[in-house]
Amino acid sequence: MKITRSNSQPFRKGPAEYFTGAVRVEQPFAGSAPARISGAFVTFEPGARTNWHTHPLGQTLIVTHGCGWVQAEGGLREEILAGDIVWFPPGVKHWHGATATQGLTHIAIAEALNGKSVDWLEKVTDAQYQPA
Amino acid sequence: MKITRSNSQPFRKGPAEYFTGAVRVEQPFAGSAPARISGAFVTFEPGARTNWHTHPLGQTLIVTHGCGWVQAEGGLREEILAGDIVWFPPGVKHWHGATATQGLTHIAIAEALNGKSVDWLEKVTDAQYQPA
């Protein structure tokens, strides 16, 4: 049994290579093999978002604070609020982040396939993030 | 992409067969194959706890409110607080619940093996829950 205390780890910045805007990653966690699970709390300042990306075995988001936007390729941008849970199936290209005027915190959880749990793609443009 | 809204599902009671005391299960979620993940928010009233149990591919707990106790077989009972994250490796016999005087809410997440994510065992006795 392993307990990771809430005050035991410093935050990491979401790298500019994969995110737009200020993103804070906290409380990373991972199971031990043969489990595949890993995740973290991720906080997006207003306007901040991920790049487009896919997950080989999908991704679960559990919104713990605030208000955000999510979009799967070919679909509409949708609003998410605290308590909402989002499932992106394996291979579905998507992005997620805060709204333009509110911050968002979610827990992001994914399973790894051959040691990899995400494939990062291009930036979400301002026009994609906030269509006119 | 599937969004489960926080207000879309009624709660379920944690069944007396597997829990002691008042336990509320909310916001169940699950991935789609080949993903194996599923989980839910679980709230324990003071004094409430799971039975002893194991998970074939382990379990992650993310504490979102309150204060609880966790114990793996052969180890000491430990206290968990909001923000703490607990990992029980595959096959490790354990229990979790509220303390005797405070409620606990956690997100419980597990991966399924051959369609099964938990093996329920005997009750946690009062003497095990709160040693003299």
Coordinates of C-alpha atoms in Angstrom, one line a residue:
Chain A
M1 CA 0.0 0.0 0.0
K2 CA 1.4 3.4 -1.0
I3 CA 0.0 6.7 0.3
T4 CA 1.0 9.9 -1.6
R5 CA 0.3 12.8 0.7
S6 CA -1.3 16.0 -0.7
N7 CA 1.6 18.1 0.5
S8 CA 4.5 15.8 -0.5
Q9 CA 5.3 16.9 -4.1
P10 CA 6.0 20.3 -5.7
F11 CA 3.9 21.2 -8.8
R12 CA 5.2 21.0 -12.3
K13 CA 4.5 23.4 -15.1
G14 CA 2.7 21.9 -18.1
P15 CA 5.4 22.2 -20.8
A16 CA 4.9 24.8 -23.5
E17 CA 5.5 22.1 -26.1
Y18 CA 2.2 20.4 -25.2
F19 CA 0.1 23.2 -23.6
T20 CA -0.9 26.8 -24.4
G21 CA -1.0 29.2 -21.4
A22 CA -0.3 28.5 -17.7
V23 CA -0.9 24.9 -16.7
R24 CA 0.0 23.4 -13.3
V25 CA 0.4 19.6 -12.8
E26 CA 0.1 18.3 -9.3
Q27 CA -0.2 14.9 -7.4
P28 CA 1.0 12.6 -10.2
F29 CA 0.1 9.0 -9.4
A30 CA 0.6 5.7 -11.0
G31 CA -0.2 2.0 -10.4
S32 CA 2.3 -0.8 -10.5
A33 CA 2.4 -3.5 -13.2
P34 CA 0.4 -5.3 -14.3
A35 CA -1.8 -2.3 -13.8
R36 CA -1.7 0.4 -16.5
I37 CA -3.2 3.4 -14.8
S38 CA -1.6 6.8 -14.2
G39 CA -2.8 10.3 -13.8
A40 CA -2.5 13.7 -12.1
F41 CA -4.4 16.8 -11.1
V42 CA -4.1 19.5 -13.8
T43 CA -5.1 23.1 -13.4
F44 CA -5.6 25.5 -16.4
E45 CA -5.6 29.2 -15.9
P46 CA -8.3 31.0 -18.0
G47 CA -7.4 30.7 -21.7
A48 CA -5.0 27.7 -21.1
R49 CA -5.5 24.4 -22.9
T50 CA -3.8 21.2 -24.0
N51 CA -2.6 20.7 -27.6
W52 CA -4.7 18.3 -29.7
H53 CA -3.7 14.8 -28.6
T54 CA -4.8 11.2 -28.5
H55 CA -4.5 8.4 -25.9
P56 CA -3.8 4.8 -27.0
L57 CA -6.2 3.5 -24.3
G58 CA -8.4 6.5 -23.8
Q59 CA -8.6 9.1 -21.1
T60 CA -10.9 9.9 -18.2
L61 CA -11.3 13.5 -16.9
I62 CA -12.9 14.2 -13.5
V63 CA -13.6 17.9 -13.1
T64 CA -12.9 19.0 -9.5
H65 CA -13.1 22.8 -9.8
G66 CA -14.2 25.5 -12.2
C67 CA -15.4 25.5 -15.8
G68 CA -13.7 24.3 -19.0
W69 CA -14.1 23.4 -22.6
V70 CA -13.5 20.0 -24.3
Q71 CA -13.7 19.1 -28.0
A72 CA -13.2 15.9 -30.0
E73 CA -12.2 16.3 -33.6
G74 CA -15.2 16.8 -35.8
G75 CA -17.5 17.6 -32.9
L76 CA -18.6 20.8 -31.1
R77 CA -16.8 22.4 -28.2
E78 CA -18.6 21.5 -25.0
E79 CA -18.6 23.1 -21.5
I80 CA -17.6 21.0 -18.5
L81 CA -18.2 21.9 -14.8
A82 CA -17.1 20.6 -11.4
G83 CA -18.4 17.0 -10.9
D84 CA -18.7 16.2 -14.6
I85 CA -16.7 13.2 -15.9
V86 CA -15.5 13.0 -19.5
W87 CA -14.4 9.8 -21.4
F88 CA -12.3 10.1 -24.6
P89 CA -12.1 6.6 -26.2
P90 CA -8.8 5.2 -27.5
G91 CA -7.5 7.1 -30.5
V92 CA -10.0 10.0 -30.4
K93 CA -8.2 13.2 -31.2
H94 CA -9.3 15.9 -28.7
W95 CA -8.3 18.8 -26.5
H96 CA -9.3 20.2 -23.1
G97 CA -8.7 23.3 -21.0
A98 CA -10.2 26.2 -19.1
T99 CA -12.7 28.6 -20.6
A100 CA -11.5 32.0 -21.7
T101 CA -12.8 33.6 -18.4
Q102 CA -12.6 30.8 -15.8
G103 CA -10.0 28.4 -14.5
L104 CA -10.4 24.6 -14.5
T105 CA -9.0 21.8 -12.4
H106 CA -9.5 18.2 -13.4
I107 CA -8.0 14.8 -12.6
A108 CA -6.7 13.3 -15.8
I109 CA -6.4 9.5 -15.9
A110 CA -5.1 7.2 -18.7
E111 CA -3.9 3.7 -19.2
A112 CA -0.5 3.1 -20.8
L113 CA 0.0 0.8 -23.8
N114 CA 3.6 -0.3 -24.3
G115 CA 4.6 2.3 -21.7
K116 CA 3.0 5.2 -23.5
S117 CA -0.3 6.9 -22.4
V118 CA -0.5 10.0 -24.7
D119 CA 0.4 11.1 -28.3
W120 CA 0.8 14.8 -28.5
L121 CA -0.2 16.7 -31.7
E122 CA -0.5 20.3 -32.9
K123 CA -1.5 23.4 -30.9
V124 CA -5.2 24.4 -30.5
T125 CA -5.3 27.7 -32.4
D126 CA -7.1 30.7 -30.9
A127 CA -9.7 30.3 -33.7
Q128 CA -10.3 26.7 -32.7
Y129 CA -10.3 27.6 -29.0
Q130 CA -12.8 30.4 -29.3
P131 CA -14.6 30.4 -32.6
A132 CA -15.9 33.8 -33.7
Chain B
M1 CA -16.4 11.6 -26.4
K2 CA -18.9 11.0 -23.6
I3 CA -19.7 13.6 -20.8
T4 CA -21.4 12.3 -17.7
R5 CA -23.0 15.3 -16.0
S6 CA -22.7 15.7 -12.2
N7 CA -26.5 15.9 -11.9
S8 CA -27.4 13.1 -14.2
Q9 CA -27.5 10.0 -12.0
P10 CA -29.1 9.1 -8.7
F11 CA -26.9 7.8 -5.9
R12 CA -26.8 4.1 -5.0
K13 CA -26.4 2.7 -1.5
G14 CA -23.2 0.7 -0.9
P15 CA -24.8 -2.8 -0.4
A16 CA -24.7 -4.2 3.2
E17 CA -23.1 -7.4 1.8
Y18 CA -19.9 -5.5 1.0
F19 CA -20.0 -2.5 3.4
T20 CA -20.5 -1.7 7.1
G21 CA -22.5 1.5 7.8
A22 CA -24.0 4.1 5.5
V23 CA -22.1 4.3 2.2
R24 CA -23.2 6.4 -0.9
V25 CA -21.9 5.6 -4.4
E26 CA -22.2 8.4 -7.0
Q27 CA -21.0 9.3 -10.5
P28 CA -20.0 5.8 -11.6
F29 CA -17.8 5.9 -14.8
A30 CA -16.2 3.4 -17.1
G31 CA -14.0 3.4 -20.1
S32 CA -14.7 1.4 -23.3
A33 CA -12.6 -1.6 -24.4
P34 CA -9.7 -2.1 -24.8
A35 CA -9.5 0.3 -21.8
R36 CA -10.0 -1.5 -18.4
I37 CA -10.8 1.5 -16.1
S38 CA -13.9 2.1 -14.1
G39 CA -14.6 3.9 -10.8
A40 CA -17.0 6.1 -8.8
F41 CA -17.2 8.6 -6.0
V42 CA -17.8 6.9 -2.7
T43 CA -18.9 8.6 0.5
F44 CA -18.7 6.9 3.9
E45 CA -20.5 8.3 7.0
P46 CA -18.5 8.2 10.2
G47 CA -17.9 4.6 11.2
A48 CA -18.7 3.2 7.7
R49 CA -16.1 1.1 5.8
T50 CA -15.7 -1.5 3.1
N51 CA -15.3 -5.2 3.8
W52 CA -11.8 -6.6 3.3
H53 CA -11.3 -7.0 -0.4
T54 CA -8.7 -7.3 -3.2
H55 CA -8.5 -6.1 -6.7
P56 CA -7.0 -8.2 -9.5
L57 CA -5.3 -5.1 -11.0
G58 CA -5.1 -2.9 -8.0
Q59 CA -7.0 0.2 -6.9
T60 CA -6.3 3.9 -6.7
L61 CA -8.2 6.1 -4.1
I62 CA -8.2 9.9 -4.5
V63 CA -9.5 11.5 -1.3
T64 CA -11.7 14.5 -2.2
H65 CA -13.2 15.3 1.2
G66 CA -12.9 14.5 4.9
C67 CA -10.8 12.0 6.8
G68 CA -10.6 8.2 6.6
W69 CA -8.7 5.1 7.5
V70 CA -7.1 2.5 5.3
Q71 CA -5.3 -0.7 6.1
A72 CA -3.6 -3.4 4.2
E73 CA -3.4 -6.9 5.7
G74 CA -0.5 -7.2 8.0
G75 CA 0.1 -3.5 8.2
L76 CA -1.0 -0.7 10.4
R77 CA -4.2 1.3 10.0
E78 CA -3.3 4.7 8.5
E79 CA -5.2 8.0 8.3
I80 CA -6.0 9.7 4.9
L81 CA -7.0 13.2 4.2
A82 CA -8.4 15.2 1.3
G83 CA -5.8 15.4 -1.5
D84 CA -4.1 12.2 -0.5
I85 CA -3.8 9.4 -3.1
V86 CA -3.6 5.7 -2.1
W87 CA -2.4 2.8 -4.3
F88 CA -3.3 -0.8 -3.4
P89 CA -1.3 -3.2 -5.6
P90 CA -2.9 -6.1 -7.4
G91 CA -4.0 -8.8 -4.9
V92 CA -3.3 -6.8 -1.7
K93 CA -6.1 -7.5 0.8
H94 CA -7.2 -4.2 2.4
W95 CA -10.1 -2.1 3.6
H96 CA -11.0 1.7 3.6
G97 CA -13.5 3.9 5.1
A98 CA -14.3 6.9 7.2
T99 CA -12.9 7.5 10.7
A100 CA -15.2 6.9 13.6
T101 CA -15.9 10.6 13.9
Q102 CA -15.5 12.1 10.4
G103 CA -17.0 11.4 7.0
L104 CA -14.9 10.5 4.0
T105 CA -15.4 11.0 0.2
H106 CA -12.9 9.4 -2.2
I107 CA -12.8 8.5 -5.9
A108 CA -12.2 4.8 -6.2
I109 CA -10.6 3.6 -9.5
A110 CA -9.7 0.1 -10.6
E111 CA -9.0 -1.8 -13.8
A112 CA -10.9 -4.9 -14.7
L113 CA -9.4 -8.3 -15.4
N114 CA -11.6 -10.7 -17.3
G115 CA -14.5 -8.3 -16.5
K116 CA -13.9 -8.3 -12.8
S117 CA -12.4 -5.4 -10.8
V118 CA -12.9 -6.5 -7.2
D119 CA -13.1 -9.6 -5.0
W120 CA -15.1 -9.1 -1.8
L121 CA -14.1 -10.8 1.4
E122 CA -15.2 -10.8 5.1
K123 CA -16.4 -7.8 7.1
V124 CA -14.0 -5.5 9.0
T125 CA -14.9 -6.2 12.6
D126 CA -15.3 -3.4 15.1
A127 CA -12.0 -4.5 16.8
Q128 CA -10.1 -4.3 13.5
Y129 CA -11.7 -1.0 12.6
Q130 CA -10.9 0.7 15.9
P131 CA -8.4 -1.3 18.0
A132 CA -8.6 -0.8 21.7

